[in-house]
């Protein structure tokens, strides 16, 4: 039997899908499709570099740390440069900001046509590279604020104001998942066509699935509510999966449900994941698929960002599972 969500009639590329979506809004000038096509191009280029990294000697660190104090892998730098190159030529981008760069990059002001800002984590889960594990790229698109001269303040917008968000997962296949606020869609790269092909529209995360995802090695420094939840999960027949790349752990949840947690720990008192280019885009994708996403007891997309590289705790996944955990938090 065919799955009712699987697109079986027409062949739609990412490009044609975005053009068709834009055509629904007569005042849209096509700016947005230029951005998505740049991200798609970058995703194809990064996928190619990731797949051949061992053969081309591109694994390992560059001997430097990024602004987060984390060791930069060669591919972190390559993926960042690839995104900058692909997005840099798009006439409608005002500001770009990356996990790998301390400051945002200003391309043009509003009066020069800069309508959007693009924020990204060029390579998420990059410590998986050495072991041939999955990695990803996460992106968030915001409207520019032409009256705000400060680039960091321009991009410090709550996630609820995102125009679009998505990720590319470099796994056994290359998958692109994105939303423009009208559901979450899944595309897969057909390497023979060189195109991302629409395979599922309107993904829905199952309301419940007894699988949790957390780095349990830090359990002794988790907050009490989190340890209480884990004890409950252990006693209630839950299973555990943790890939160590947010994109891959969230993709599993989008496909089959469950919950991912990165609570405050001794090492990361505010959580480890970055609000603007990890938590917010993931929150929009997951909420658009019927899931929930919280940072502490606040909906992640309602958090007012204060700075570019700010970190937040994360609780994301199936609505029923997230609600259970909010109960343990006393919410
Ligand atoms: P990045 O590689 O972009 O720095 O992100 C790594 C993040 C995220 O992908 C993952 O969920 C988390 O770090 C894993 O952290 P731990 O190793 O502390 O579990
Ligand atoms: Mn990351
Ligand atoms: Mn990264």
Short mmCIF file of C-alpha atoms and ligand atoms in Angstrom, two decimals:
data_model
loop_
_atom_site.label_atom_id
_atom_site.label_comp_id
_atom_site.label_asym_id
_atom_site.label_seq_id
_atom_site.Cartn_x
_atom_site.Cartn_y
_atom_site.Cartn_z
CA UNK A 1 0.00 0.00 0.00
CA UNK A 2 1.28 3.47 -0.80
CA UNK A 3 1.88 5.81 2.07
CA UNK A 4 -0.66 8.62 1.63
CA UNK A 5 1.97 11.35 2.24
CA UNK A 6 4.37 10.10 -0.42
CA UNK A 7 4.29 12.23 -3.55
CA UNK A 8 3.67 9.77 -6.36
CA UNK A 9 2.25 11.84 -9.18
CA UNK A 10 4.49 14.71 -10.31
CA UNK A 11 8.24 15.07 -10.10
CA UNK A 12 9.02 18.31 -8.28
CA UNK A 13 12.47 19.70 -7.64
CA UNK A 14 13.19 22.04 -4.72
CA UNK A 15 13.47 24.85 -7.26
CA UNK A 16 10.10 24.20 -8.92
CA UNK A 17 8.44 23.68 -5.55
CA UNK A 18 9.61 27.06 -4.26
CA UNK A 19 8.61 28.83 -7.49
CA UNK A 20 5.14 27.23 -7.29
CA UNK A 21 4.81 28.26 -3.64
CA UNK A 22 5.88 31.80 -4.44
CA UNK A 23 3.36 32.04 -7.27
CA UNK A 24 0.62 31.76 -4.62
CA UNK A 25 1.68 35.21 -3.40
CA UNK A 26 1.21 37.64 -6.32
CA UNK A 27 3.34 40.33 -4.62
CA UNK A 28 6.33 38.03 -4.09
CA UNK A 29 9.25 39.18 -6.22
CA UNK A 30 11.10 35.86 -6.36
CA UNK A 31 13.78 37.01 -3.90
CA UNK A 32 13.15 34.13 -1.63
CA UNK A 33 13.64 31.43 -4.27
CA UNK A 34 17.09 32.85 -5.00
CA UNK A 35 18.04 32.25 -1.38
CA UNK A 36 16.70 28.71 -1.26
CA UNK A 37 18.42 27.87 -4.54
CA UNK A 38 21.72 29.15 -3.07
CA UNK A 39 21.25 26.97 0.01
CA UNK A 40 20.40 23.97 -2.18
CA UNK A 41 23.54 24.56 -4.24
CA UNK A 42 25.67 24.87 -1.10
CA UNK A 43 24.11 21.66 0.25
CA UNK A 44 25.06 19.77 -2.90
CA UNK A 45 28.61 21.13 -2.79
CA UNK A 46 29.01 20.32 0.93
CA UNK A 47 27.55 16.83 0.44
CA UNK A 48 30.15 16.23 -2.23
CA UNK A 49 33.00 17.39 0.04
CA UNK A 50 31.71 15.37 2.99
CA UNK A 51 31.36 12.17 0.96
CA UNK A 52 34.90 12.44 -0.43
CA UNK A 53 36.52 13.82 2.73
CA UNK A 54 38.49 10.67 3.60
CA UNK A 55 39.66 10.23 0.00
CA UNK A 56 40.74 13.85 -0.39
CA UNK A 57 42.43 14.14 3.00
CA UNK A 58 39.93 16.75 4.20
CA UNK A 59 39.29 15.18 7.63
CA UNK A 60 40.79 16.38 10.88
CA UNK A 61 41.08 19.72 12.60
CA UNK A 62 42.60 22.93 11.30
CA UNK A 63 44.32 23.53 14.64
CA UNK A 64 42.14 26.54 15.46
CA UNK A 65 39.14 27.17 17.65
CA UNK A 66 35.98 28.98 16.60
CA UNK A 67 34.33 31.73 18.64
CA UNK A 68 32.62 29.06 20.78
CA UNK A 69 36.02 27.74 21.87
CA UNK A 70 35.40 24.54 19.92
CA UNK A 71 37.99 22.87 17.71
CA UNK A 72 37.33 23.65 14.06
CA UNK A 73 37.40 20.72 11.68
CA UNK A 74 38.65 21.37 8.13
CA UNK A 75 35.15 20.65 6.89
CA UNK A 76 33.61 23.21 9.27
CA UNK A 77 35.69 25.81 7.47
CA UNK A 78 35.00 24.40 3.99
CA UNK A 79 31.23 24.22 4.62
CA UNK A 80 31.24 27.77 5.96
CA UNK A 81 33.12 29.10 2.93
CA UNK A 82 30.81 27.20 0.57
CA UNK A 83 27.69 28.74 2.12
CA UNK A 84 29.27 32.20 2.08
CA UNK A 85 30.20 31.77 -1.61
CA UNK A 86 26.77 30.53 -2.64
CA UNK A 87 24.80 33.10 -0.62
CA UNK A 88 27.22 35.99 -1.12
CA UNK A 89 26.16 36.60 -4.71
CA UNK A 90 22.43 36.76 -3.95
CA UNK A 91 21.32 40.35 -4.37
CA UNK A 92 18.64 40.29 -1.67
CA UNK A 93 20.69 39.22 1.36
CA UNK A 94 21.56 41.92 3.87
CA UNK A 95 23.34 39.97 6.62
CA UNK A 96 24.80 36.48 6.97
CA UNK A 97 25.80 34.97 10.30
CA UNK A 98 27.52 31.67 10.98
CA UNK A 99 28.48 29.52 13.93
CA UNK A 100 32.05 29.68 12.65
CA UNK A 101 32.36 33.48 12.51
CA UNK A 102 32.51 35.76 15.52
CA UNK A 103 30.71 38.64 13.82
CA UNK A 104 27.85 38.76 11.31
CA UNK A 105 28.80 39.57 7.70
CA UNK A 106 27.04 42.64 6.31
CA UNK A 107 26.48 42.40 2.57
CA UNK A 108 24.17 45.32 1.91
CA UNK A 109 21.68 47.60 3.60
CA UNK A 110 17.94 47.72 3.07
CA UNK A 111 18.22 50.64 0.66
CA UNK A 112 20.62 48.51 -1.42
CA UNK A 113 17.96 45.81 -1.68
CA UNK A 114 18.89 43.64 1.29
CA UNK A 115 15.58 42.07 2.27
CA UNK A 116 16.69 38.99 4.20
CA UNK A 117 19.23 37.72 6.71
CA UNK A 118 20.50 34.14 6.61
CA UNK A 119 21.90 32.46 9.73
CA UNK A 120 23.52 29.03 9.67
CA UNK A 121 25.42 26.26 11.35
CA UNK A 122 27.50 25.18 8.34
CA UNK A 123 28.33 21.72 9.67
CA UNK A 124 26.43 20.39 12.64
CA UNK A 125 27.76 17.36 14.51
CA UNK A 126 31.18 17.76 12.91
CA UNK A 127 32.82 15.53 15.52
CA UNK A 128 31.02 12.67 13.70
CA UNK A 129 33.12 13.24 10.57
CA UNK A 130 36.11 11.18 11.65
CA UNK A 131 33.89 8.13 12.22
CA UNK A 132 31.84 8.42 9.00
CA UNK A 133 28.76 9.41 11.00
CA UNK A 134 26.00 11.74 9.81
CA UNK A 135 26.42 15.52 9.84
CA UNK A 136 24.22 18.38 8.67
CA UNK A 137 23.74 22.05 7.81
CA UNK A 138 21.08 24.13 9.61
CA UNK A 139 19.71 27.45 8.32
CA UNK A 140 17.31 30.18 9.40
CA UNK A 141 15.99 33.02 7.22
CA UNK A 142 14.87 36.30 8.80
CA UNK A 143 13.60 39.55 7.35
CA UNK A 144 16.13 42.40 7.39
CA UNK A 145 15.38 45.38 9.62
CA UNK A 146 16.43 48.28 7.39
CA UNK A 147 16.07 50.81 10.22
CA UNK A 148 18.48 48.91 12.52
CA UNK A 149 22.11 49.75 11.68
CA UNK A 150 23.63 47.20 14.08
CA UNK A 151 23.95 43.79 12.38
CA UNK A 152 23.86 41.75 15.59
CA UNK A 153 20.72 43.54 16.79
CA UNK A 154 19.17 43.05 13.34
CA UNK A 155 19.45 39.28 13.60
CA UNK A 156 18.49 39.02 17.28
CA UNK A 157 14.85 38.30 16.38
CA UNK A 158 12.73 35.69 18.15
CA UNK A 159 12.31 32.44 16.21
CA UNK A 160 8.61 33.17 15.73
CA UNK A 161 9.69 35.81 13.18
CA UNK A 162 11.61 33.37 10.97
CA UNK A 163 10.52 33.47 7.33
CA UNK A 164 11.91 30.02 6.66
CA UNK A 165 14.06 27.39 8.31
CA UNK A 166 15.58 24.11 7.31
CA UNK A 167 18.40 21.66 7.45
CA UNK A 168 20.33 19.39 5.14
CA UNK A 169 21.31 15.99 6.50
CA UNK A 170 24.36 14.30 4.98
CA UNK A 171 23.52 10.72 5.88
CA UNK A 172 23.13 7.57 3.79
CA UNK A 173 21.15 9.91 1.54
CA UNK A 174 21.27 13.71 1.45
CA UNK A 175 17.95 15.01 2.76
CA UNK A 176 16.75 18.63 2.80
CA UNK A 177 13.93 19.45 5.20
CA UNK A 178 12.44 22.92 5.19
CA UNK A 179 9.47 25.05 6.11
CA UNK A 180 8.23 28.48 5.14
CA UNK A 181 5.52 28.36 7.79
CA UNK A 182 3.08 26.23 5.78
CA UNK A 183 4.08 22.75 6.94
CA UNK A 184 7.39 20.93 6.78
CA UNK A 185 8.51 19.30 3.54
CA UNK A 186 11.14 16.66 2.82
CA UNK A 187 13.37 16.62 -0.28
CA UNK A 188 16.01 14.05 -1.13
CA UNK A 189 19.03 14.67 -3.34
CA UNK A 190 18.98 12.49 -6.44
CA UNK A 191 22.70 12.40 -7.21
CA UNK A 192 22.02 11.34 -10.80
CA UNK A 193 19.75 14.33 -11.47
CA UNK A 194 21.76 16.67 -9.26
CA UNK A 195 18.48 17.96 -7.80
CA UNK A 196 16.66 17.84 -4.51
CA UNK A 197 13.38 16.06 -5.27
CA UNK A 198 10.23 16.57 -3.19
CA UNK A 199 9.36 13.25 -1.54
CA UNK A 200 6.99 14.18 1.29
CA UNK A 201 4.84 17.23 1.97
CA UNK A 202 3.42 18.11 5.34
CA UNK A 203 5.47 15.80 7.55
CA UNK A 204 3.70 14.92 10.80
CA UNK A 205 5.62 13.83 13.89
CA UNK A 206 3.80 11.03 15.73
CA UNK A 207 2.35 12.38 18.99
CA UNK A 208 4.04 9.66 21.00
CA UNK A 209 7.04 7.38 20.65
CA UNK A 210 8.86 5.89 23.60
CA UNK A 211 12.38 6.87 22.54
CA UNK A 212 14.45 9.57 24.24
CA UNK A 213 17.68 11.12 23.01
CA UNK A 214 20.11 12.72 25.46
CA UNK A 215 23.81 12.54 26.31
CA UNK A 216 23.23 10.51 29.45
CA UNK A 217 26.93 10.60 30.37
CA UNK A 218 26.22 14.03 31.90
CA UNK A 219 23.31 12.71 34.00
CA UNK A 220 24.91 13.52 37.35
CA UNK A 221 24.89 17.22 36.54
CA UNK A 222 21.40 17.31 34.99
CA UNK A 223 18.68 19.26 36.84
CA UNK A 224 16.56 17.16 39.24
CA UNK A 225 13.49 17.21 36.91
CA UNK A 226 15.60 15.68 34.15
CA UNK A 227 16.94 12.87 36.32
CA UNK A 228 13.39 12.20 37.53
CA UNK A 229 12.16 12.01 33.93
CA UNK A 230 14.94 9.58 33.00
CA UNK A 231 14.09 7.34 35.97
CA UNK A 232 10.47 7.38 34.77
CA UNK A 233 11.54 6.55 31.19
CA UNK A 234 13.75 3.68 32.42
CA UNK A 235 10.82 2.26 34.38
CA UNK A 236 8.33 2.71 31.52
CA UNK A 237 9.84 0.73 28.66
CA UNK A 238 11.55 3.58 26.82
CA UNK A 239 14.47 3.06 24.46
CA UNK A 240 17.33 5.47 23.83
CA UNK A 241 19.05 6.77 20.66
CA UNK A 242 21.76 9.45 20.49
CA UNK A 243 23.74 10.24 17.35
CA UNK A 244 25.48 13.36 18.65
CA UNK A 245 24.50 15.47 15.63
CA UNK A 246 21.39 17.52 16.35
CA UNK A 247 20.28 17.36 12.72
CA UNK A 248 20.43 13.56 12.66
CA UNK A 249 18.72 13.16 16.04
CA UNK A 250 15.95 15.57 15.01
CA UNK A 251 15.54 13.89 11.63
CA UNK A 252 14.89 10.59 13.38
CA UNK A 253 12.25 12.32 15.49
CA UNK A 254 10.63 13.87 12.40
CA UNK A 255 10.44 10.45 10.78
CA UNK A 256 9.40 8.32 13.73
CA UNK A 257 8.80 10.48 16.82
CA UNK A 258 10.43 10.60 20.24
CA UNK A 259 12.12 13.38 22.16
CA UNK A 260 15.56 15.05 22.24
CA UNK A 261 16.92 16.86 25.29
CA UNK A 262 19.99 18.99 25.87
CA UNK A 263 19.42 20.38 29.37
CA UNK A 264 21.78 22.61 31.36
CA UNK A 265 24.86 20.68 32.52
CA UNK A 266 27.90 21.48 34.66
CA UNK A 267 29.89 22.20 31.47
CA UNK A 268 27.13 24.16 29.71
CA UNK A 269 25.08 25.93 32.36
CA UNK A 270 22.70 27.42 29.75
CA UNK A 271 22.60 24.33 27.56
CA UNK A 272 24.94 23.74 24.63
CA UNK A 273 22.89 24.45 21.52
CA UNK A 274 22.86 27.85 19.89
CA UNK A 275 19.56 29.70 19.81
CA UNK A 276 19.74 31.53 16.50
CA UNK A 277 21.09 28.93 14.11
CA UNK A 278 20.39 25.61 15.86
CA UNK A 279 17.44 25.80 18.27
CA UNK A 280 15.19 28.28 16.41
CA UNK A 281 15.30 26.68 12.96
CA UNK A 282 14.83 23.22 14.49
CA UNK A 283 11.91 24.59 16.55
CA UNK A 284 10.16 25.99 13.46
CA UNK A 285 10.63 22.76 11.48
CA UNK A 286 9.35 20.63 14.37
CA UNK A 287 6.38 22.85 15.27
CA UNK A 288 5.35 22.97 11.62
CA UNK A 289 5.28 19.17 11.75
CA UNK A 290 3.06 19.13 14.84
CA UNK A 291 5.83 18.73 17.43
CA UNK A 292 6.90 21.01 20.29
CA UNK A 293 10.13 22.77 21.22
CA UNK A 294 11.02 24.39 24.56
CA UNK A 295 14.02 26.08 26.13
CA UNK A 296 13.51 25.80 29.87
CA UNK A 297 9.80 26.32 30.33
CA UNK A 298 9.58 28.85 27.49
CA UNK A 299 8.64 27.99 23.92
CA UNK A 300 12.00 28.25 22.12
CA UNK A 301 10.64 30.53 19.40
CA UNK A 302 9.42 33.02 22.03
CA UNK A 303 12.89 33.53 23.54
CA UNK A 304 14.18 37.06 22.85
CA UNK A 305 17.79 36.61 21.66
CA UNK A 306 20.41 38.88 23.22
CA UNK A 307 23.45 37.94 21.17
CA UNK A 308 24.46 36.02 18.07
CA UNK A 309 26.09 32.99 19.68
CA UNK A 310 23.75 32.65 22.65
CA UNK A 311 23.06 29.11 23.91
CA UNK A 312 19.79 27.69 25.23
CA UNK A 313 18.62 24.39 26.72
CA UNK A 314 16.56 22.31 24.31
CA UNK A 315 13.59 19.98 24.69
CA UNK A 316 12.11 19.03 21.32
CA UNK A 317 10.02 16.30 19.76
CA UNK A 318 6.65 14.55 19.82
CA UNK A 319 3.98 16.70 21.48
CA UNK A 320 2.96 14.03 24.01
CA UNK A 321 6.53 13.24 25.02
CA UNK A 322 7.46 16.92 25.40
CA UNK A 323 4.33 17.54 27.48
CA UNK A 324 5.27 14.68 29.81
CA UNK A 325 8.69 16.23 30.37
CA UNK A 326 7.24 19.72 30.92
CA UNK A 327 5.18 18.01 33.65
CA UNK A 328 8.41 16.85 35.30
CA UNK A 329 9.63 20.47 35.12
CA UNK A 330 6.52 21.49 37.05
CA UNK A 331 5.01 23.44 34.19
P1 LIG B 1 28.43 21.47 16.16
O1 LIG B 1 29.15 20.30 15.55
O2 LIG B 1 27.77 22.34 15.14
O3 LIG B 1 29.27 22.25 17.13
O4 LIG B 1 27.18 20.91 16.99
C1 LIG B 1 27.37 19.86 17.91
C2 LIG B 1 26.17 19.81 18.79
C3 LIG B 1 24.97 19.07 18.23
O5 LIG B 1 25.00 18.70 16.92
C4 LIG B 1 24.84 17.86 19.10
O6 LIG B 1 23.48 17.60 19.36
C5 LIG B 1 25.58 18.22 20.34
O7 LIG B 1 26.55 19.15 19.97
C6 LIG B 1 26.26 17.06 20.99
O8 LIG B 1 26.88 17.48 22.15
P2 LIG B 1 27.52 16.45 23.19
O9 LIG B 1 28.72 15.87 22.52
O10 LIG B 1 27.84 17.27 24.38
O11 LIG B 1 26.48 15.39 23.48
MN1 LIG B 2 25.71 22.38 15.55
MN1 LIG B 3 28.67 23.35 13.48
#
